[in-house]
């Protein structure tokens, strides 16, 4: 029944009449679609003879440069920081003594003490112009300690009068001298010249200073202190011929300390 239907519809000639083509499998190795007779433009010519071993690049392009084989310049630093060992020393032996760093020189302290103890001895202006407060602090403590032995607790008065006296002498000497003076130098000289006053307070421990003998000793001690201080100020500040003018305010200052010792 099915064969009859195909015969009636005319499908028996389907394999031969449906599509006719001259293409065959043998022609696969040949160029098809009308290009079999044309020559391949890329098979020969200038493109076919191109040397692909050369580096690729567009026309007019700068060829790559050869790598630099020389030495690169390395600038040397202008400043080479020092190592901590070279700056601070390799050991503690290279460091200065502690007393020298604090400004305490026992040789100068001894020379200043001898200058005060010998009023007629010439003073060294270069040494006396130093700001040395180690000796004055010791002498102030010694003066207060000798007063304490007599039953007088006068440390506050000693330091207070010393501060006021140093300030007054500082202003006075700056007005009188041409070079000027520092407050530390004034305090140092007045403190060293307090040494005879310690001797007076020590006498007060042994006997009373309110009699005639005490008055004579007290007056001599005041003159001793004021003469030594004025001598040092004159030599340090180059104030020739003005020793009496400097000795008078110094005598007033040391007179107050003498009153504390006597009464």
Coordinates of C-alpha atoms in Angstrom, one line a residue:
X1 CA 0.0 0.0 0.0
X2 CA 2.8 2.4 0.8
X3 CA 4.6 1.5 -2.4
X4 CA 1.6 2.4 -4.4
X5 CA 1.3 5.8 -2.6
X6 CA 5.0 6.6 -3.4
X7 CA 4.5 5.6 -7.0
X8 CA 1.5 7.8 -7.3
X9 CA 3.3 10.8 -5.9
X10 CA 6.3 10.4 -8.2
X11 CA 8.9 9.9 -5.4
X12 CA 10.5 7.0 -7.1
X13 CA 12.9 9.3 -9.0
X14 CA 13.8 11.2 -5.8
X15 CA 17.5 10.2 -5.7
X16 CA 18.3 11.3 -9.3
X17 CA 16.0 14.2 -10.0
X18 CA 16.0 16.0 -6.6
X19 CA 19.4 17.8 -7.1
X20 CA 22.0 17.5 -9.7
X21 CA 25.6 18.5 -9.0
X22 CA 28.9 17.9 -10.7
X23 CA 30.8 17.9 -7.3
X24 CA 32.5 14.7 -6.5
X25 CA 34.6 13.5 -3.6
X26 CA 37.7 13.3 -5.9
X27 CA 37.7 17.0 -6.3
X28 CA 38.2 17.7 -2.6
X29 CA 41.9 18.2 -3.0
X30 CA 41.4 20.7 -5.8
X31 CA 40.3 24.3 -5.4
X32 CA 36.5 24.6 -5.5
X33 CA 33.9 27.2 -6.2
X34 CA 35.7 28.7 -9.2
X35 CA 39.1 29.3 -7.5
X36 CA 40.8 26.2 -8.9
X37 CA 42.4 28.0 -11.9
X38 CA 43.5 31.2 -10.0
X39 CA 46.9 31.4 -8.5
X40 CA 47.3 31.9 -4.7
X41 CA 48.7 35.4 -4.3
X42 CA 50.3 34.5 -1.0
X43 CA 52.0 31.4 -2.3
X44 CA 54.8 33.4 -4.0
X45 CA 55.9 36.9 -4.6
X46 CA 57.2 39.3 -2.0
X47 CA 55.0 37.7 0.7
X48 CA 56.1 34.2 -0.1
X49 CA 59.7 35.2 0.0
X50 CA 59.5 37.1 3.3
X51 CA 62.1 36.1 5.9
X52 CA 60.2 35.4 9.1
X53 CA 63.5 35.1 11.1
X54 CA 63.6 39.0 11.2
X55 CA 62.0 40.7 14.1
X56 CA 58.4 41.7 13.7
X57 CA 57.5 45.3 13.5
X58 CA 55.5 47.9 11.6
X59 CA 57.2 49.9 8.9
X60 CA 58.9 53.0 10.2
X61 CA 59.0 51.7 13.7
X62 CA 62.2 52.3 15.7
X63 CA 64.1 49.1 16.2
X64 CA 64.6 48.0 19.8
X65 CA 67.8 49.2 21.4
X66 CA 70.5 47.0 22.7
X67 CA 70.6 46.5 26.5
X68 CA 73.1 48.8 28.3
X69 CA 76.1 46.7 29.5
X70 CA 78.1 49.5 31.2
X71 CA 78.2 50.4 34.9
X72 CA 75.4 52.3 36.5
X73 CA 76.5 55.6 38.3
X74 CA 75.9 55.4 42.0
X75 CA 76.5 58.7 43.8
X76 CA 78.4 58.5 47.0
X77 CA 76.7 60.2 50.1
X78 CA 78.2 63.6 51.0
X79 CA 77.6 62.9 54.7
X80 CA 78.3 59.6 56.4
X81 CA 76.5 59.4 59.8
X82 CA 78.7 58.4 62.6
X83 CA 78.0 55.3 64.5
X84 CA 76.8 55.5 68.2
X85 CA 80.1 53.9 69.3
X86 CA 82.2 56.5 67.6
X87 CA 80.0 59.4 68.9
X88 CA 79.8 58.4 72.5
X89 CA 83.0 56.4 72.8
X90 CA 83.6 52.8 72.9
X91 CA 83.7 52.5 76.7
X92 CA 83.2 54.5 79.8
X93 CA 86.9 55.3 80.0
X94 CA 86.5 58.0 77.3
X95 CA 83.7 59.8 79.2
X96 CA 84.6 62.8 81.4
X97 CA 84.3 62.5 85.2
X98 CA 80.9 63.2 86.8
X99 CA 82.3 66.1 88.9
X100 CA 83.7 67.8 85.7
X101 CA 80.3 67.5 84.0
X102 CA 78.6 69.1 87.0
X103 CA 81.1 71.9 87.0
X104 CA 82.7 71.1 90.3
X105 CA 86.5 71.7 90.3
X106 CA 88.1 71.0 93.7
X107 CA 91.3 72.8 92.7
X108 CA 89.4 76.1 92.0
X109 CA 87.4 75.7 95.1
X110 CA 90.6 75.4 97.2
X111 CA 92.2 78.4 95.5
X112 CA 89.1 80.5 96.1
X113 CA 89.0 79.4 99.7
X114 CA 92.7 80.4 100.2
X115 CA 92.0 83.7 98.6
X116 CA 89.3 84.4 101.2
X117 CA 91.4 83.2 104.1
X118 CA 94.3 85.4 103.0
X119 CA 92.9 88.9 102.5
X120 CA 96.2 90.3 101.4
X121 CA 96.7 87.7 98.7
X122 CA 96.1 88.8 95.1
X123 CA 93.0 87.2 93.6
X124 CA 93.0 85.5 90.2
X125 CA 90.3 87.2 88.2
X126 CA 89.9 84.3 85.7
X127 CA 89.1 81.9 88.4
X128 CA 86.9 84.2 90.5
X129 CA 84.8 85.1 87.5
X130 CA 83.5 81.5 87.3
X131 CA 79.9 80.5 88.3
X132 CA 80.7 78.0 91.1
X133 CA 78.0 77.4 93.6
X134 CA 79.3 74.2 95.1
X135 CA 81.5 76.0 97.7
X136 CA 78.9 78.6 98.7
X137 CA 76.2 76.0 99.3
X138 CA 78.6 74.1 101.6
X139 CA 79.6 77.2 103.5
X140 CA 75.9 78.2 103.9
X141 CA 75.1 74.8 105.3
X142 CA 78.1 75.0 107.6
X143 CA 77.1 78.4 108.9
X144 CA 73.6 77.2 109.6
X145 CA 75.0 74.1 111.3
X146 CA 77.2 76.1 113.7
X147 CA 74.2 78.3 114.5
X148 CA 72.2 75.1 115.2
X149 CA 74.9 74.1 117.8
X150 CA 74.1 77.3 119.7
X151 CA 70.4 76.5 119.7
X152 CA 69.5 78.8 116.8
X153 CA 67.5 77.3 113.9
X154 CA 68.1 80.0 111.3
X155 CA 68.4 78.2 108.0
X156 CA 65.5 80.1 106.5
X157 CA 67.0 83.5 107.4
X158 CA 70.4 82.5 106.1
X159 CA 69.1 81.5 102.7
X160 CA 66.7 84.4 102.5
X161 CA 69.2 87.1 103.4
X162 CA 71.7 85.5 101.0
X163 CA 69.3 85.7 98.1
X164 CA 68.3 89.3 98.8
X165 CA 71.9 90.4 99.3
X166 CA 73.1 88.7 96.1
X167 CA 70.3 90.4 94.1
X168 CA 71.2 93.8 95.6
X169 CA 74.9 93.4 94.9
X170 CA 74.1 92.2 91.4
X171 CA 72.2 95.3 90.5
X172 CA 74.8 97.6 92.2
X173 CA 77.9 96.0 90.4
X174 CA 76.2 96.1 87.0
X175 CA 75.7 99.9 87.6
X176 CA 79.3 100.4 88.7
X177 CA 81.2 98.2 86.3
X178 CA 81.7 98.7 82.6
X179 CA 81.8 95.0 81.7
X180 CA 78.9 93.8 83.8
X181 CA 78.7 90.7 85.9
X182 CA 76.4 87.6 86.1
X183 CA 74.2 86.8 89.0
X184 CA 75.9 83.4 89.5
X185 CA 79.3 85.1 89.8
X186 CA 78.0 87.5 92.5
X187 CA 76.4 84.6 94.4
X188 CA 79.6 82.6 94.2
X189 CA 81.9 85.4 95.5
X190 CA 79.6 86.3 98.4
X191 CA 79.2 82.7 99.3
X192 CA 82.9 82.0 99.5
X193 CA 83.5 85.1 101.5
X194 CA 81.0 83.8 104.1
X195 CA 83.7 81.5 105.4
X196 CA 85.0 83.9 108.1
X197 CA 81.4 84.2 109.4
X198 CA 81.5 80.4 110.1
X199 CA 84.5 81.1 112.3
X200 CA 82.5 83.7 114.2
X201 CA 79.5 81.4 114.7
X202 CA 82.0 78.7 115.9
X203 CA 83.3 81.1 118.6
X204 CA 79.7 81.6 119.6
X205 CA 79.5 77.9 120.5
X206 CA 82.5 78.3 122.9
X207 CA 81.6 81.6 124.6
X208 CA 79.1 84.5 124.4
X209 CA 79.7 87.1 121.8
X210 CA 77.7 89.8 123.5
X211 CA 80.6 91.2 125.6
X212 CA 83.3 93.6 124.6
X213 CA 85.5 90.8 123.2
X214 CA 82.6 89.5 121.2
X215 CA 82.0 93.0 119.7
X216 CA 85.7 93.3 118.6
X217 CA 85.8 89.8 117.1
X218 CA 82.5 90.5 115.3
X219 CA 83.7 93.8 113.8
X220 CA 87.0 92.2 112.6
X221 CA 85.1 89.3 111.0
X222 CA 82.8 91.7 109.2
X223 CA 85.8 93.7 107.9
X224 CA 87.5 90.5 106.9
X225 CA 84.5 89.3 104.8
X226 CA 83.8 92.6 103.2
X227 CA 87.5 93.2 102.3
X228 CA 87.8 89.8 100.7
X229 CA 84.6 90.2 98.7
X230 CA 85.5 93.6 97.5
X231 CA 89.0 92.5 96.5
X232 CA 87.6 89.6 94.4
X233 CA 85.0 91.9 92.7
X234 CA 87.7 94.5 91.9
X235 CA 90.0 91.9 90.3
X236 CA 87.3 90.1 88.4
X237 CA 85.5 93.2 87.0
X238 CA 88.6 95.5 86.6
X239 CA 87.3 98.2 88.9
X240 CA 90.5 99.8 90.0
X241 CA 90.2 102.4 92.7
X242 CA 86.7 101.4 93.7
X243 CA 87.3 98.9 96.4
X244 CA 86.0 101.0 99.2
X245 CA 82.8 101.7 97.3
X246 CA 82.3 97.9 96.8
X247 CA 83.3 97.0 100.4
X248 CA 80.7 99.2 102.0
X249 CA 77.5 97.3 100.7
X250 CA 79.3 94.0 101.4
X251 CA 79.9 95.1 105.0
X252 CA 76.2 95.8 105.4
X253 CA 75.3 92.4 104.1
X254 CA 77.8 90.5 106.3
X255 CA 76.8 92.7 109.3
X256 CA 73.3 91.1 109.1
X257 CA 74.8 87.7 109.3
X258 CA 76.9 88.8 112.3
X259 CA 73.8 90.0 114.1
X260 CA 72.3 86.5 113.6
X261 CA 75.4 85.0 115.1
X262 CA 75.6 87.3 118.1
X263 CA 72.0 87.5 119.1

